[in-house]
Amino acid sequence: MGDRYIIKGNTKLVGEVSIGGAKNAALAILAAAILSDETCTIENLPKVSDISVLLSAIEQTGAKVDRVDDHTVKICGKTVSTKSIDYDFIRKIRASYYLLGSLLGKYKNAEVALPGGCNIGSRPIDQHIKGFEALGATVKLEHGMIIASADRLVGTNIYLDVVTVGATINIMLASVLAEGTTIIENAAKEPHIVDVANFLNSMGAEIKGAGTDLIKINGVQKLHGTQYMIIPDQIEAGTFMVAAAATGGDIVVKNVIPKHMEAISAKLQEMGAVVTEGDDSIRVVGNQEYKPTNIKTLPYPGFPTDMQPQMTVALCFAQGTSIITESIFENRFKYVDELSRMGATIKVEGNTAIIEKSSKFTGATVSAPDLRAGAALVIAGIIADGFTVVERIDYIERGYEDFVGKLCGLGAQIQRVTTDKEEQKFRLKKTS
Ligand code: UD1
């Protein structure tokens, strides 16, 4: 059965939890670091497996990667010798494709394996390619590799047909060193886009407008080294906020940027949770009688798709029917079958989930279908009566640092186990 979490439920989460650096910002910033021949020191990295995989991919290019400690890395792109990234990395982590933008931007050629679909749906990269081509690159697909090359990259206007985080970042990476000015219209506005732009600007790039739908990039000749601290993770913070509400608990989520949390705070308040913002913290106090609500996932500042499964769990106990519409990814309700096995009453029709009130959840063995759904199943296990086993925790560990430790700090009864014997021991200990 492999590594799994075992949870004894029926617990309200209470206490304080500190949020780590934003995974999705970190992935792009690490790839951006090789744009300079000088050393970039990146701090507040989350210690999660996606980051280790990307660091290995960066090392494979020949760049110097010095892991100073769990949360700090120094990267020097001077020694990059290979401009090709294997399928092995892309298979493990899609965001390795940010190296396509960086390598193309700096060396005018790059080869990165084409990412396949994934558990949350087919994920095309046509807008990335459209952007590279508009800058003057030739992009070919051969033997499963995307091969991009250019004699010169020249700034231009690029209108994105869909609001995409990945393409917005990849085009920024490819254009910071291009000749002239690039304008990205209909750009994504997520907090991590701003963080990547701030990082690049701290290296000497000239990017304006990140955080709005029009980003202007004046190409510069070269980028220098920098020292940079990554912003807190919006989704990790949101997960604990929703966990507080869903378990009827009381959590102070520390080290957050409350502005980034507004869509989530607003929905929790609408349901009847008490949300109090501090300067860099948010307290969520749950209750027993929530109002139902409707949610549609949207690009930032809308409600994040990465918070959709966790919110579904919270809505399972609202006094009425809630509707969640997933408008970003086509296949993001896979976890509903697992939740149903724990007692949820949810009907999925196309990209909509209709959630009816459940009387209670009971523990079961469930399998995480993807990262955020995995976190949602853990929250469900903390609510449920009896024992829940969550399998495929490798998904969860891709994006949550010390999830078990942080939950235990809030009073959850959860343990990471590898063998049946360890699982049995936990069950016995918690039953006696
Ligand atoms: C990023 C996040 C992911 C989050 C998502 C939406 C990272 C590493 N991952 O993913 O956690 O769920 O943003 O907030 O940061 N699309 C196209 N063509 C393209 C690119 C995207 O049609 O070339 C579509 C996608 O299929 C999807 C939508 O655009 O329907 C948004 O995708 P995008 O914002 O690019 O998501 P990612 O960057 O992959």
Coordinates of C-alpha atoms and ligand atoms in Angstrom, one line a residue:
M1 CA 0.0 0.0 0.0
G2 CA 3.0 2.3 0.4
D3 CA 3.4 5.4 2.5
R4 CA 0.1 6.7 3.7
Y5 CA -1.4 9.0 6.4
I6 CA -3.6 7.4 9.1
I7 CA -6.0 9.8 10.8
K8 CA -8.2 9.4 13.8
G9 CA -10.9 11.9 13.2
N10 CA -13.5 13.9 15.0
T11 CA -11.1 16.7 15.9
K12 CA -11.4 20.5 15.8
L13 CA -8.2 22.1 14.7
V14 CA -7.0 24.7 17.2
G15 CA -3.9 26.8 17.5
E16 CA -1.3 28.6 15.3
V17 CA 0.3 27.5 12.1
S18 CA 3.1 29.2 10.1
I19 CA 2.9 29.3 6.3
G20 CA 6.0 28.5 4.1
G21 CA 7.1 30.0 0.8
A22 CA 4.9 29.8 -2.2
K23 CA 5.6 26.6 -4.2
N24 CA 4.3 28.0 -7.5
A25 CA 6.3 31.2 -7.2
A26 CA 9.4 29.2 -6.2
L27 CA 9.2 26.9 -9.2
A28 CA 9.3 29.9 -11.6
I29 CA 11.9 31.8 -9.6
L30 CA 14.3 28.9 -9.5
A31 CA 14.0 28.5 -13.3
A32 CA 14.5 32.3 -13.7
A33 CA 17.7 32.2 -11.6
I34 CA 19.7 30.7 -14.5
L35 CA 19.1 33.8 -16.6
S36 CA 22.1 35.4 -14.8
D37 CA 25.7 34.3 -14.9
E38 CA 26.0 35.6 -11.3
T39 CA 24.8 33.8 -8.2
C40 CA 21.2 34.2 -7.0
T41 CA 20.3 33.4 -3.4
I42 CA 16.7 32.4 -3.0
E43 CA 15.2 32.2 0.5
N44 CA 12.0 31.0 1.9
L45 CA 11.8 28.0 -0.4
P46 CA 9.2 25.4 0.7
K47 CA 10.7 22.0 1.4
V48 CA 8.5 20.0 -0.9
S49 CA 9.3 17.4 -3.5
D50 CA 8.3 19.5 -6.5
I51 CA 11.1 21.9 -5.6
S52 CA 13.7 19.1 -5.2
V53 CA 12.8 17.7 -8.6
L54 CA 13.1 21.1 -10.3
L55 CA 16.5 21.7 -8.5
S56 CA 17.7 18.4 -10.0
A57 CA 16.5 19.4 -13.4
I58 CA 18.4 22.7 -13.1
E59 CA 21.5 20.9 -11.9
Q60 CA 21.2 18.7 -15.0
T61 CA 21.7 21.7 -17.2
G62 CA 25.1 22.2 -15.6
A63 CA 24.1 25.2 -13.5
K64 CA 25.6 25.3 -10.0
V65 CA 23.0 24.5 -7.3
D66 CA 24.1 24.9 -3.7
R67 CA 21.4 23.9 -1.2
V68 CA 22.4 26.1 1.7
D69 CA 19.7 24.8 4.0
D70 CA 16.2 23.4 3.7
H71 CA 14.8 26.8 2.7
T72 CA 17.7 28.5 0.9
V73 CA 19.4 27.8 -2.3
K74 CA 22.1 29.5 -4.3
I75 CA 22.0 29.1 -8.1
C76 CA 24.6 30.2 -10.6
G77 CA 23.7 29.9 -14.2
K78 CA 27.2 30.6 -15.6
T79 CA 28.1 27.0 -16.1
V80 CA 24.9 25.9 -18.0
S81 CA 26.1 23.5 -20.7
T82 CA 23.0 21.5 -21.6
K83 CA 19.9 23.2 -22.9
S84 CA 17.8 20.1 -23.0
I85 CA 15.5 18.9 -20.2
D86 CA 14.6 15.2 -20.1
Y87 CA 11.1 13.8 -20.1
D88 CA 11.9 12.3 -16.7
F89 CA 11.8 15.7 -15.1
I90 CA 8.7 16.9 -17.0
R91 CA 6.9 13.7 -16.1
K92 CA 7.5 14.4 -12.4
I93 CA 6.8 18.1 -12.5
R94 CA 5.2 20.0 -15.4
A95 CA 6.7 23.3 -14.2
S96 CA 10.1 22.2 -15.5
Y97 CA 8.8 23.8 -18.7
Y98 CA 9.8 27.1 -17.2
L99 CA 13.3 26.2 -18.1
L100 CA 12.2 26.4 -21.7
G101 CA 11.5 30.1 -21.3
S102 CA 14.7 30.7 -19.3
L103 CA 17.0 28.7 -21.6
L104 CA 15.5 30.2 -24.8
G105 CA 15.7 33.7 -23.3
K106 CA 19.3 33.4 -22.3
Y107 CA 20.8 31.0 -24.9
K108 CA 18.3 31.4 -27.8
N109 CA 17.8 27.7 -27.9
A110 CA 16.2 25.1 -25.6
E111 CA 14.7 21.6 -25.7
V112 CA 12.2 20.5 -23.1
A113 CA 10.1 17.3 -23.3
L114 CA 6.4 18.1 -24.0
P115 CA 4.4 17.7 -20.8
G116 CA 1.6 15.2 -21.1
G117 CA -1.9 15.6 -19.7
C118 CA -2.4 15.2 -16.0
N119 CA -4.9 14.2 -13.4
I120 CA -6.8 17.4 -13.4
G121 CA -7.3 17.4 -17.2
S122 CA -5.6 18.0 -20.5
R123 CA -3.2 21.0 -20.1
P124 CA -2.2 22.5 -23.5
I125 CA 0.8 24.8 -23.8
D126 CA -0.2 26.4 -27.1
Q127 CA -0.1 29.9 -25.5
H128 CA 3.5 29.4 -24.3
I129 CA 4.4 28.4 -27.9
K130 CA 2.5 31.3 -29.4
G131 CA 4.4 33.7 -27.2
F132 CA 7.9 32.2 -28.0
E133 CA 7.0 32.3 -31.7
A134 CA 5.8 35.9 -31.5
L135 CA 9.3 36.8 -30.0
G136 CA 10.9 35.3 -33.1
A137 CA 11.6 31.8 -32.1
T138 CA 11.0 28.7 -34.2
V139 CA 9.3 26.1 -32.2
K140 CA 9.2 22.5 -33.4
L141 CA 7.9 19.3 -31.8
E142 CA 10.2 16.3 -32.5
H143 CA 10.4 12.9 -30.7
G144 CA 8.3 14.3 -27.8
M145 CA 10.5 17.3 -27.3
I146 CA 9.6 20.9 -27.8
I147 CA 12.6 22.5 -29.6
A148 CA 12.8 26.2 -29.5
S149 CA 15.5 28.3 -31.2
A150 CA 16.0 31.8 -32.4
D151 CA 18.7 33.9 -34.0
R152 CA 17.3 36.9 -32.1
L153 CA 14.4 37.4 -29.8
V154 CA 12.6 40.7 -30.4
G155 CA 10.0 42.2 -28.2
T156 CA 6.4 42.4 -29.5
N157 CA 2.8 42.5 -28.4
I158 CA 1.4 39.2 -27.3
Y159 CA -2.3 38.7 -26.6
L160 CA -3.1 35.6 -24.6
D161 CA -6.3 33.8 -25.8
V162 CA -6.8 32.4 -22.3
V163 CA -5.6 33.7 -19.0
T164 CA -2.8 31.4 -18.1
V165 CA -0.3 31.6 -15.3
G166 CA 2.2 29.3 -17.0
A167 CA 2.3 31.1 -20.3
T168 CA 2.4 34.5 -18.7
I169 CA 5.5 33.5 -16.7
N170 CA 7.2 31.6 -19.5
I171 CA 6.8 34.6 -21.9
M172 CA 8.3 36.9 -19.2
L173 CA 11.2 34.5 -18.8
A174 CA 11.8 34.4 -22.6
S175 CA 11.5 38.2 -23.1
V176 CA 13.5 39.8 -20.2
L177 CA 16.7 39.6 -22.3
A178 CA 15.0 40.2 -25.7
E179 CA 15.6 43.3 -27.8
G180 CA 13.0 46.0 -27.3
T181 CA 9.7 45.9 -25.5
T182 CA 7.4 43.0 -25.0
I183 CA 3.8 43.6 -24.0
I184 CA 1.7 40.7 -22.6
E185 CA -2.0 41.4 -22.8
N186 CA -4.7 39.4 -21.0
A187 CA -1.9 38.3 -18.6
A188 CA -2.6 36.3 -15.5
K189 CA -2.5 38.3 -12.3
E190 CA -1.8 35.7 -9.6
P191 CA 0.4 36.8 -6.7
H192 CA 3.2 34.5 -7.9
I193 CA 3.4 36.3 -11.2
V194 CA 4.1 39.5 -9.3
D195 CA 6.7 37.6 -7.2
V196 CA 8.5 36.3 -10.3
A197 CA 8.5 39.8 -11.8
N198 CA 9.9 41.3 -8.6
F199 CA 12.6 38.6 -8.5
L200 CA 13.5 39.4 -12.2
N201 CA 13.5 43.1 -11.5
S202 CA 15.8 42.5 -8.5
M203 CA 18.2 41.0 -11.1
G204 CA 18.1 44.1 -13.2
A205 CA 15.1 43.3 -15.5
E206 CA 12.6 46.0 -16.4
I207 CA 9.1 44.6 -15.9
K208 CA 6.1 46.8 -15.2
G209 CA 2.5 46.0 -14.7
A210 CA 2.8 42.5 -13.2
G211 CA -0.4 41.9 -11.2
T212 CA -2.5 43.7 -13.9
D213 CA -3.6 42.2 -17.2
L214 CA -1.0 44.2 -19.1
I215 CA 2.7 43.4 -18.4
K216 CA 5.4 45.5 -20.1
I217 CA 8.9 44.1 -20.4
N218 CA 11.7 46.3 -21.6
G219 CA 14.5 43.9 -22.6
V220 CA 17.9 44.4 -20.9
Q221 CA 21.3 43.1 -22.0
K222 CA 22.0 41.0 -19.0
L223 CA 20.8 40.2 -15.5
H224 CA 22.9 40.2 -12.3
G225 CA 22.8 38.1 -9.2
T226 CA 20.4 38.9 -6.3
Q227 CA 19.2 37.8 -3.0
Y228 CA 15.4 37.3 -2.8
M229 CA 12.8 36.0 -0.4
I230 CA 9.8 34.2 -1.8
I231 CA 6.2 35.3 -0.8
P232 CA 4.1 33.1 1.5
D233 CA 2.0 30.3 -0.1
Q234 CA -1.6 31.4 -0.8
I235 CA -2.9 27.9 -1.2
E236 CA -1.1 26.4 1.8
A237 CA -2.6 29.3 3.9
G238 CA -6.0 28.8 2.3
T239 CA -5.9 25.1 3.1
F240 CA -5.4 25.8 6.8
M241 CA -8.1 28.5 6.8
V242 CA -10.6 26.1 5.3
A243 CA -9.5 23.3 7.6
A244 CA -10.3 25.6 10.6
A245 CA -13.7 26.3 9.2
A246 CA -14.5 22.7 8.1
T247 CA -13.5 21.2 11.5
G248 CA -15.3 23.9 13.5
G249 CA -11.9 24.9 14.9
D250 CA -10.0 28.1 15.6
I251 CA -6.7 28.6 13.8
V252 CA -4.4 31.6 13.5
V253 CA -2.6 31.3 10.1
K254 CA 0.6 33.2 10.4
N255 CA 3.0 34.6 7.9
V256 CA 0.5 35.3 5.2
I257 CA -0.4 38.2 2.9
P258 CA -4.1 38.8 3.8
K259 CA -4.7 40.6 0.5
H260 CA -3.9 37.4 -1.4
M261 CA -6.5 35.5 0.7
E262 CA -9.5 37.8 0.0
A263 CA -11.5 35.4 -2.3
I264 CA -11.1 32.6 0.3
S265 CA -11.8 34.8 3.3
A266 CA -14.9 36.2 1.6
K267 CA -16.4 32.8 1.0
L268 CA -15.7 31.6 4.5
Q269 CA -17.4 34.7 5.9
E270 CA -20.3 34.2 3.6
M271 CA -20.7 30.7 5.0
G272 CA -20.7 32.1 8.6
A273 CA -17.1 31.5 9.8
V274 CA -15.4 34.4 11.6
V275 CA -12.4 35.6 9.7
T276 CA -10.1 38.3 11.3
E277 CA -7.2 39.8 9.4
G278 CA -4.0 40.9 11.1
D279 CA -1.0 42.5 9.4
D280 CA 0.5 39.2 8.4
S281 CA -1.9 36.7 9.9
I282 CA -5.5 35.6 9.5
R283 CA -7.6 34.0 12.2
V284 CA -10.5 31.7 11.2
V285 CA -13.0 30.6 13.8
G286 CA -15.4 28.0 12.6
N287 CA -18.9 27.2 13.9
Q288 CA -21.4 24.3 13.5
E289 CA -24.1 25.9 11.3
Y290 CA -22.8 27.1 8.0
K291 CA -24.9 28.7 5.2
P292 CA -24.5 27.1 1.8
T293 CA -22.8 29.1 -1.0
N294 CA -22.0 29.0 -4.6
I295 CA -18.4 29.2 -5.9
K296 CA -16.9 29.5 -9.4
T297 CA -13.2 29.0 -9.8
L298 CA -11.6 31.9 -11.7
P299 CA -8.2 33.3 -12.4
Y300 CA -6.9 35.6 -9.6
P301 CA -8.4 37.7 -8.0
G302 CA -11.2 35.1 -8.3
F303 CA -11.6 32.0 -6.3
P304 CA -8.5 29.7 -6.9
T305 CA -9.1 26.4 -8.5
D306 CA -6.4 25.0 -6.2
M307 CA -8.8 25.7 -3.2
Q308 CA -11.8 24.1 -4.8
P309 CA -11.5 20.5 -3.3
Q310 CA -10.8 21.8 0.2
M311 CA -13.8 24.1 0.1
T312 CA -16.0 21.3 -1.1
V313 CA -15.3 19.5 2.2
A314 CA -16.3 22.5 4.2
L315 CA -19.5 22.9 2.3
C316 CA -20.5 19.3 2.9
F317 CA -21.9 20.4 6.3
A318 CA -23.6 23.6 5.2
Q319 CA -27.4 23.8 5.9
G320 CA -28.5 23.5 2.3
T321 CA -27.3 23.0 -1.3
S322 CA -24.1 24.5 -2.6
I323 CA -22.9 24.6 -6.1
I324 CA -19.2 24.7 -7.2
T325 CA -18.4 25.4 -10.8
E326 CA -14.8 24.6 -11.9
S327 CA -14.0 26.8 -14.8
I328 CA -10.2 26.4 -15.1
F329 CA -9.5 22.6 -15.3
E330 CA -11.8 20.1 -16.9
N331 CA -11.3 17.1 -14.6
R332 CA -11.0 18.4 -11.1
F333 CA -13.7 16.5 -9.3
K334 CA -12.1 13.1 -9.2
Y335 CA -11.9 13.3 -5.5
V336 CA -15.7 13.4 -5.2
D337 CA -16.0 9.6 -5.4
E338 CA -13.6 9.3 -2.5
L339 CA -15.4 11.8 -0.4
S340 CA -18.7 10.1 -1.2
R341 CA -17.2 6.9 0.3
M342 CA -16.8 8.9 3.5
G343 CA -20.4 10.1 3.5
A344 CA -20.5 13.2 1.3
T345 CA -23.6 13.7 -0.9
I346 CA -22.2 15.3 -4.1
K347 CA -23.5 15.1 -7.6
V348 CA -21.1 16.1 -10.4
E349 CA -22.6 17.3 -13.7
G350 CA -19.9 18.3 -16.2
N351 CA -17.9 21.1 -14.5
T352 CA -20.3 21.6 -11.7
A353 CA -20.6 19.8 -8.3
I354 CA -23.8 20.0 -6.4
I355 CA -23.2 19.5 -2.7
E356 CA -26.0 18.5 -0.3
K357 CA -25.7 18.6 3.4
S358 CA -24.1 15.5 5.0
S359 CA -25.1 14.4 8.5
K360 CA -21.6 13.1 9.2
F361 CA -18.4 11.7 7.6
T362 CA -17.2 8.2 8.6
G363 CA -13.5 7.2 8.2
A364 CA -12.5 5.1 5.1
T365 CA -9.5 4.2 3.1
V366 CA -9.2 6.8 0.3
S367 CA -6.7 7.6 -2.4
A368 CA -5.5 11.2 -3.2
P369 CA -6.1 11.8 -7.0
D370 CA -3.9 14.9 -7.0
L371 CA -2.2 17.4 -4.7
R372 CA -5.0 19.7 -3.6
A373 CA -7.7 16.9 -3.6
G374 CA -5.3 15.0 -1.3
A375 CA -5.3 17.9 1.2
A376 CA -9.1 17.9 1.0
L377 CA -9.3 14.2 1.9
V378 CA -7.0 14.8 4.9
I379 CA -9.3 17.5 6.1
A380 CA -12.3 15.1 5.6
G381 CA -10.4 12.5 7.6
I382 CA -9.9 15.0 10.5
I383 CA -13.7 15.6 10.5
A384 CA -14.8 12.0 10.1
D385 CA -15.7 9.5 12.8
G386 CA -13.2 6.8 13.3
F387 CA -10.0 6.1 11.2
T388 CA -9.2 7.3 7.7
V389 CA -6.3 6.2 5.6
V390 CA -5.2 8.5 2.8
E391 CA -3.1 6.8 0.2
R392 CA -1.0 8.3 -2.6
I393 CA 0.4 10.9 -0.3
D394 CA 3.3 11.5 -2.7
Y395 CA 0.8 13.9 -4.3
I396 CA 0.3 15.8 -1.1
E397 CA 4.0 16.0 -0.4
R398 CA 4.7 17.6 -3.7
G399 CA 3.2 20.8 -2.4
Y400 CA 2.7 20.8 1.4
E401 CA 5.7 21.1 3.6
D402 CA 5.5 19.0 6.8
F403 CA 1.7 18.8 6.5
V404 CA 1.5 16.1 9.2
G405 CA 3.7 18.1 11.6
K406 CA 1.7 21.3 11.1
L407 CA -1.7 19.5 11.5
C408 CA -0.4 17.7 14.7
G409 CA 0.5 21.1 16.0
L410 CA -3.1 22.1 15.7
G411 CA -4.3 19.0 17.5
A412 CA -5.0 16.6 14.6
Q413 CA -4.4 12.9 15.3
I414 CA -2.5 12.0 12.1
Q415 CA 0.6 10.0 11.4
R416 CA 2.6 9.2 8.3
V417 CA 3.1 5.4 8.2
T418 CA 4.8 3.0 5.8
T419 CA 4.0 -0.4 7.0
D420 CA 0.8 -2.2 8.1
K421 CA 2.4 -2.8 11.4
E422 CA 2.9 1.0 12.0
E423 CA -0.7 1.6 10.9
Q424 CA -2.0 -1.1 13.3
K425 CA 0.1 0.4 16.2
F426 CA -1.5 3.8 15.6
R427 CA -5.0 2.3 15.6
L428 CA -4.4 0.4 18.8
K429 CA -2.9 3.5 20.5
K430 CA -5.8 5.7 19.5
T431 CA -8.4 3.2 20.4
S432 CA -7.2 2.3 23.9
Ligands
UD1_1 C1 -0.8 27.1 -12.4 C2 -0.5 26.4 -11.1 C3 -1.7 25.5 -10.7 C4 -3.0 26.3 -10.7 C5 -3.2 27.0 -12.1 C6 -4.4 27.9 -12.1 C7 1.9 26.3 -11.1 C8 3.1 25.4 -11.2 N1 0.7 25.7 -11.2 O1 -0.9 26.0 -13.4 O2 -1.4 25.1 -9.4 O3 -4.0 25.4 -10.6 O4 -2.0 27.8 -12.4 O5 -4.3 28.8 -11.1 O6 2.0 27.5 -11.0 N2 -4.1 26.8 -21.0 C9 -4.2 26.8 -22.4 N3 -3.1 27.0 -23.1 C10 -1.9 27.2 -22.5 C11 -1.8 27.3 -21.2 C12 -2.9 27.1 -20.4 O7 -5.3 26.6 -22.9 O8 -0.9 27.4 -23.3 C13 -5.4 26.7 -20.2 C14 -5.3 25.5 -19.2 O9 -5.7 24.3 -19.8 C15 -6.3 25.9 -18.1 C16 -6.1 27.4 -18.1 O10 -5.5 27.8 -19.3 O11 -7.6 25.6 -18.5 C17 -5.2 27.9 -16.9 O12 -4.0 27.3 -16.9 P1 -2.7 27.9 -16.3 O13 -3.0 29.2 -15.6 O14 -1.6 28.0 -17.4 O15 -2.2 26.8 -15.3 P2 -0.8 26.3 -15.0 O16 0.2 27.5 -15.1 O17 -0.5 25.1 -15.6

